[in-house]
């Protein structure tokens, strides 16, 4: 990012975003807050695995290569 | 990258319904579409081993990524495995909307990349096959795509075997190991130090500009091509 475009967090909060942020803080991140995520997600860790059909994988990889890109 | 990763991810999602695999997109919205062509057609790491390693990382089996890289480098591709699978049920294959593979006895070349780079792997095969990247074959698609699709399928299947517990031992070729006696992580400036397990001789030979004229010996690098 060009140096002229850099903005400190302090200055950012002094601007319009600071108003939104302060308002949200005053509302205690209540319903409708711009800072509230739309949906809560459980943290995904490593995914489970099990033995899989080798020929099925071969066929699915071939399918995806041509149908959704290599 | 997407083909190999999505094939593995769809198989895992089918095998483990109701798990976090239901949250992971594959196919058209896969997270792993960036790696095709060695990322933005740079020809760097081939997307196929990249996709296989990405899935191994998702399931905390990164210990197998060395095997993926080694198998990719030292296997003669494409294998006949996709054709063998097609020949078991050609009508079912077509009914499922799958691309018909070029019969193995009509494949123009089988090559060992000796490199994980898309650039090297494709150029070596195209040279051996006498084609470019867009020449169309008997199934109506570029023969290069038939070749890369088969490697995608072969490598995903190999990775499935690793997941299933099949062991594969990759050993660095002797010529490369010889180079690493001097060129390693603790080499002094001027030697120089290096990071990697890739076949040295494929690029660092007498014809390659990469090798320095000051290197000891006749042409440097060494090892068979």
Short mmCIF file of C-alpha atoms in Angstrom, two decimals:
data_model
loop_
_atom_site.label_atom_id
_atom_site.label_comp_id
_atom_site.label_asym_id
_atom_site.label_seq_id
_atom_site.Cartn_x
_atom_site.Cartn_y
_atom_site.Cartn_z
CA UNK A 1 0.00 0.00 0.00
CA UNK A 2 1.41 3.45 -0.86
CA UNK A 3 2.65 5.33 2.17
CA UNK A 4 0.23 8.16 1.52
CA UNK A 5 -2.66 5.75 1.88
CA UNK A 6 -1.57 4.44 5.22
CA UNK A 7 -3.74 5.43 8.13
CA UNK A 8 -3.15 4.75 11.76
CA UNK A 9 -5.70 2.91 13.84
CA UNK A 10 -5.99 5.99 16.05
CA UNK A 11 -6.76 8.25 13.09
CA UNK A 12 -9.13 5.71 11.62
CA UNK A 13 -11.13 5.68 14.84
CA UNK A 14 -11.15 9.50 14.91
CA UNK A 15 -13.03 9.44 11.62
CA UNK A 16 -16.47 8.19 10.73
CA UNK A 17 -15.65 4.63 11.60
CA UNK A 18 -14.98 5.78 15.12
CA UNK A 19 -18.53 7.01 15.41
CA UNK A 20 -19.89 3.65 14.34
CA UNK A 21 -17.48 1.86 16.64
CA UNK A 22 -18.36 4.06 19.61
CA UNK A 23 -22.06 3.62 18.94
CA UNK A 24 -21.72 -0.10 18.77
CA UNK A 25 -19.77 -0.13 21.98
CA UNK A 26 -22.42 2.00 23.70
CA UNK A 27 -25.08 -0.44 22.53
CA UNK A 28 -23.12 -3.32 23.94
CA UNK A 29 -22.85 -4.99 20.54
CA UNK A 30 -26.62 -5.46 20.61
CA UNK A 31 -28.81 -6.76 17.84
CA UNK A 32 -28.23 -4.96 14.59
CA UNK A 33 -24.74 -3.84 15.46
CA UNK A 34 -22.48 -3.55 12.44
CA UNK A 35 -19.80 -5.36 14.41
CA UNK A 36 -21.90 -8.39 15.16
CA UNK A 37 -21.25 -11.38 12.92
CA UNK A 38 -24.28 -12.58 11.04
CA UNK A 39 -23.88 -16.11 12.28
CA UNK A 40 -21.86 -17.84 14.93
CA UNK A 41 -19.54 -20.61 13.77
CA UNK A 42 -17.90 -23.30 15.79
CA UNK A 43 -14.17 -23.25 15.31
CA UNK A 44 -13.13 -25.91 12.83
CA UNK A 45 -10.03 -27.82 13.81
CA UNK A 46 -8.50 -30.61 11.83
CA UNK A 47 -11.13 -32.59 10.00
CA UNK A 48 -11.88 -36.25 10.63
CA UNK A 49 -10.82 -38.94 8.19
CA UNK A 50 -11.45 -42.57 7.53
CA UNK A 51 -10.52 -45.13 4.92
CA UNK A 52 -11.84 -44.12 1.51
CA UNK A 53 -12.44 -45.95 -1.75
CA UNK A 54 -9.36 -45.39 -3.90
CA UNK A 55 -11.14 -45.93 -7.23
CA UNK A 56 -13.96 -43.61 -6.16
CA UNK A 57 -11.39 -40.90 -5.40
CA UNK A 58 -9.76 -41.48 -8.78
CA UNK A 59 -13.09 -41.10 -10.56
CA UNK A 60 -14.12 -38.02 -8.53
CA UNK A 61 -10.80 -36.27 -9.12
CA UNK A 62 -11.12 -36.96 -12.86
CA UNK A 63 -14.67 -35.60 -12.76
CA UNK A 64 -13.73 -32.41 -10.91
CA UNK A 65 -10.71 -31.76 -13.12
CA UNK A 66 -12.98 -31.48 -16.16
CA UNK A 67 -16.15 -30.14 -14.54
CA UNK A 68 -14.84 -27.53 -12.12
CA UNK A 69 -11.25 -26.95 -13.14
CA UNK A 70 -7.88 -28.50 -12.48
CA UNK B 1 -5.24 -28.32 -7.60
CA UNK B 2 -9.02 -28.19 -7.38
CA UNK B 3 -9.51 -31.51 -9.15
CA UNK B 4 -7.34 -33.53 -6.80
CA UNK B 5 -8.47 -31.70 -3.66
CA UNK B 6 -12.15 -31.83 -4.57
CA UNK B 7 -12.00 -35.52 -5.44
CA UNK B 8 -10.53 -36.32 -2.06
CA UNK B 9 -12.84 -33.94 -0.19
CA UNK B 10 -16.00 -35.25 -1.85
CA UNK B 11 -14.97 -38.82 -1.02
CA UNK B 12 -14.34 -37.88 2.60
CA UNK B 13 -17.64 -35.99 2.79
CA UNK B 14 -19.47 -39.04 1.43
CA UNK B 15 -17.69 -41.35 3.87
CA UNK B 16 -18.27 -39.12 6.89
CA UNK B 17 -21.74 -37.56 6.60
CA UNK B 18 -22.82 -35.22 9.37
CA UNK B 19 -19.29 -34.11 10.14
CA UNK B 20 -17.42 -30.87 9.50
CA UNK B 21 -16.85 -32.09 5.96
CA UNK B 22 -20.38 -30.84 5.27
CA UNK B 23 -19.01 -27.31 5.77
CA UNK B 24 -16.14 -27.57 3.32
CA UNK B 25 -16.91 -26.63 -0.29
CA UNK B 26 -15.56 -28.65 -3.17
CA UNK B 27 -15.99 -28.47 -6.91
CA UNK B 28 -16.99 -25.14 -8.39
CA UNK B 29 -16.62 -23.18 -5.14
CA UNK B 30 -13.57 -25.05 -3.85
CA UNK B 31 -11.03 -23.08 -1.83
CA UNK B 32 -8.31 -24.75 -3.85
CA UNK B 33 -8.81 -23.39 -7.31
CA UNK B 34 -5.91 -20.95 -7.10
CA UNK B 35 -3.23 -23.59 -7.66
CA UNK B 36 -4.02 -24.62 -11.23
CA UNK B 37 -1.17 -24.11 -13.69
CA UNK B 38 1.27 -23.65 -10.86
CA UNK B 39 -0.71 -20.59 -9.58
CA UNK B 40 -1.89 -18.06 -12.14
CA UNK B 41 -0.09 -19.95 -14.93
CA UNK B 42 3.31 -19.31 -13.33
CA UNK B 43 4.24 -22.95 -13.74
CA UNK B 44 5.46 -23.21 -10.16
CA UNK B 45 4.35 -26.10 -7.95
CA UNK B 46 1.98 -28.31 -9.97
CA UNK B 47 -1.53 -27.92 -8.65
CA UNK B 48 -2.03 -31.67 -8.38
CA UNK B 49 0.42 -32.40 -5.54
CA UNK B 50 -0.51 -29.02 -4.08
CA UNK B 51 -4.16 -30.08 -3.84
CA UNK B 52 -3.30 -33.49 -2.41
CA UNK B 53 -1.10 -31.89 0.25
CA UNK B 54 -3.82 -29.35 1.08
CA UNK B 55 -6.23 -32.15 1.95
CA UNK B 56 -3.58 -33.99 3.95
CA UNK B 57 -3.11 -30.77 5.88
CA UNK B 58 -6.84 -30.52 6.57
CA UNK B 59 -6.76 -33.93 8.26
CA UNK B 60 -3.46 -33.42 10.08
CA UNK B 61 -1.51 -35.87 7.96
CA UNK B 62 1.15 -33.49 6.69
CA UNK B 63 3.68 -36.20 7.50
CA UNK B 64 2.61 -37.75 4.18
CA UNK B 65 3.24 -34.67 2.03
CA UNK B 66 6.84 -35.73 1.40
CA UNK B 67 5.54 -38.95 -0.12
CA UNK B 68 3.14 -37.03 -2.35
CA UNK B 69 5.93 -34.85 -3.68
CA UNK B 70 8.25 -37.80 -4.17
CA UNK B 71 5.66 -39.97 -5.92
CA UNK B 72 4.77 -37.12 -8.27
CA UNK B 73 8.41 -36.63 -9.23
CA UNK B 74 9.38 -40.22 -9.82
CA UNK B 75 6.28 -41.84 -11.37
CA UNK B 76 5.79 -42.33 -15.09
CA UNK B 77 2.62 -40.40 -15.89
CA UNK B 78 -0.05 -40.75 -16.98
CA UNK B 79 -0.73 -44.26 -15.75
CA UNK B 80 -3.38 -46.47 -17.34
CA UNK B 81 -5.52 -46.46 -14.17
CA UNK B 82 -8.22 -44.03 -15.40
CA UNK B 83 -8.55 -46.00 -18.63
CA UNK B 84 -8.76 -49.25 -16.67
CA UNK B 85 -11.56 -47.78 -14.59
CA UNK B 86 -13.36 -46.51 -17.69
CA UNK B 87 -13.06 -49.91 -19.39
CA UNK B 88 -14.90 -51.56 -16.50
CA UNK B 89 -18.11 -49.75 -17.46
CA UNK B 90 -17.85 -47.43 -20.46
CA UNK B 91 -21.62 -46.91 -20.71
CA UNK B 92 -21.90 -46.00 -17.03
CA UNK B 93 -18.96 -43.67 -17.36
CA UNK B 94 -20.59 -41.77 -20.20
CA UNK B 95 -23.99 -41.79 -18.48
CA UNK B 96 -22.36 -40.16 -15.45
CA UNK B 97 -21.20 -37.33 -17.68
CA UNK B 98 -17.53 -38.13 -17.28
CA UNK B 99 -14.94 -37.20 -19.87
CA UNK B 100 -13.87 -40.23 -21.90
CA UNK B 101 -10.11 -40.81 -21.48
CA UNK B 102 -7.72 -41.39 -24.35
CA UNK B 103 -6.91 -45.13 -24.40
CA UNK B 104 -3.55 -45.75 -22.83
CA UNK B 105 -2.13 -47.31 -25.97
CA UNK B 106 -2.94 -44.08 -27.81
CA UNK B 107 -1.37 -41.80 -25.21
CA UNK B 108 1.47 -40.05 -26.98
CA UNK B 109 4.01 -40.19 -24.16
CA UNK B 110 4.56 -41.30 -20.59
CA UNK B 111 7.19 -39.27 -18.76
CA UNK B 112 8.80 -39.01 -15.36
CA UNK B 113 8.86 -35.32 -14.40
CA UNK B 114 11.70 -35.55 -11.87
CA UNK B 115 10.41 -32.17 -10.72
CA UNK B 116 7.33 -30.93 -8.87
CA UNK B 117 7.15 -27.89 -11.11
CA UNK B 118 4.23 -27.58 -13.51
CA UNK B 119 6.61 -25.85 -15.92
CA UNK B 120 9.03 -28.78 -16.07
CA UNK B 121 6.41 -31.51 -15.91
CA UNK B 122 4.33 -30.18 -18.80
CA UNK B 123 7.20 -29.13 -21.02
CA UNK B 124 8.91 -32.47 -20.65
CA UNK B 125 5.72 -34.34 -21.57
CA UNK B 126 4.81 -32.03 -24.46
CA UNK B 127 8.30 -32.43 -25.87
CA UNK B 128 8.13 -36.23 -25.63
CA UNK B 129 4.60 -36.28 -27.10
CA UNK B 130 5.38 -33.79 -29.86
CA UNK B 131 2.45 -31.53 -29.01
CA UNK B 132 1.71 -28.13 -27.58
CA UNK B 133 -0.78 -27.27 -24.85
CA UNK B 134 -3.73 -26.89 -27.20
CA UNK B 135 -3.35 -29.78 -29.66
CA UNK B 136 -6.59 -31.77 -29.65
CA UNK B 137 -6.67 -35.55 -29.44
CA UNK B 138 -9.10 -38.30 -30.45
CA UNK B 139 -11.54 -37.56 -27.61
CA UNK B 140 -12.02 -33.97 -28.71
CA UNK B 141 -10.07 -32.29 -25.94
CA UNK B 142 -6.43 -31.13 -25.76
CA UNK B 143 -4.19 -34.13 -25.18
CA UNK B 144 -2.42 -32.10 -22.49
CA UNK B 145 -5.70 -31.91 -20.56
CA UNK B 146 -6.21 -35.67 -20.84
CA UNK B 147 -2.69 -36.13 -19.48
CA UNK B 148 -3.08 -33.65 -16.60
CA UNK B 149 -6.54 -34.98 -15.73
CA UNK B 150 -5.12 -38.47 -15.44
CA UNK B 151 -2.27 -37.26 -13.23
CA UNK B 152 -4.85 -35.46 -11.09
CA UNK B 153 -6.82 -38.72 -10.71
CA UNK B 154 -3.70 -40.83 -10.18
CA UNK B 155 -2.27 -38.55 -7.52
CA UNK B 156 -5.59 -38.21 -5.67
CA UNK B 157 -5.86 -42.01 -5.66
CA UNK B 158 -2.31 -42.31 -4.38
CA UNK B 159 -3.13 -39.83 -1.61
CA UNK B 160 -6.21 -41.89 -0.75
CA UNK B 161 -3.91 -44.88 -0.31
CA UNK B 162 -1.75 -42.85 2.05
CA UNK B 163 -4.84 -41.87 4.02
CA UNK B 164 -5.81 -45.55 4.14
CA UNK B 165 -2.47 -46.36 5.72
CA UNK B 166 -0.41 -47.56 2.77
CA UNK B 167 3.23 -46.61 3.30
CA UNK B 168 5.44 -45.08 0.64
CA UNK B 169 9.10 -44.40 1.16
CA UNK B 170 10.68 -41.64 -0.85
CA UNK B 171 14.44 -41.55 -1.01
CA UNK B 172 16.33 -38.58 -2.40
CA UNK B 173 18.23 -39.72 -5.52
CA UNK B 174 21.95 -40.34 -5.01
CA UNK B 175 23.04 -37.57 -7.38
CA UNK B 176 20.96 -34.99 -5.51
CA UNK B 177 22.14 -36.32 -2.17
CA UNK B 178 25.72 -35.89 -3.39
CA UNK B 179 25.04 -32.22 -4.16
CA UNK B 180 23.52 -31.74 -0.73
CA UNK B 181 26.74 -32.81 0.95
CA UNK B 182 28.07 -29.34 0.09
CA UNK B 183 24.86 -27.42 -0.65
CA UNK B 184 22.82 -27.69 2.52
CA UNK B 185 21.26 -25.53 5.20
CA UNK B 186 24.58 -24.65 6.84
CA UNK B 187 26.73 -24.09 3.77
CA UNK B 188 28.86 -20.93 3.80
CA UNK B 189 28.32 -18.03 1.40
CA UNK B 190 29.74 -18.79 -2.01
CA UNK B 191 28.90 -22.48 -1.89
CA UNK B 192 25.93 -21.56 -1.45
CA UNK B 193 23.43 -22.91 1.09
CA UNK B 194 20.20 -24.19 -0.36
CA UNK B 195 16.65 -25.20 0.54
CA UNK B 196 15.11 -28.08 -1.30
CA UNK B 197 14.94 -31.73 -2.33
CA UNK B 198 14.34 -31.19 -6.03
CA UNK B 199 16.52 -33.00 -8.54
CA UNK B 200 19.56 -30.75 -8.95
CA UNK B 201 20.80 -32.16 -12.25
CA UNK B 202 17.61 -31.43 -14.14
CA UNK B 203 18.46 -27.72 -14.19
CA UNK B 204 22.00 -27.47 -12.90
CA UNK B 205 23.80 -29.20 -15.74
CA UNK B 206 26.28 -28.13 -18.33
CA UNK B 207 23.65 -26.56 -20.56
CA UNK B 208 21.81 -24.65 -17.88
CA UNK B 209 22.57 -21.02 -17.29
CA UNK B 210 21.84 -21.49 -13.62
CA UNK B 211 25.12 -23.28 -13.00
CA UNK B 212 27.99 -20.94 -12.30
CA UNK B 213 31.05 -21.21 -14.51
CA UNK B 214 33.16 -21.11 -11.36
CA UNK B 215 31.62 -24.35 -10.03
CA UNK B 216 34.24 -27.05 -9.40
CA UNK B 217 34.33 -29.85 -11.95
CA UNK B 218 33.52 -29.92 -15.62
CA UNK B 219 29.91 -28.91 -15.87
CA UNK B 220 28.66 -28.99 -12.30
CA UNK B 221 25.52 -30.54 -11.03
CA UNK B 222 26.29 -34.04 -12.10
CA UNK B 223 23.98 -37.00 -12.15
CA UNK B 224 22.06 -38.55 -15.00
CA UNK B 225 19.43 -36.60 -16.91
#
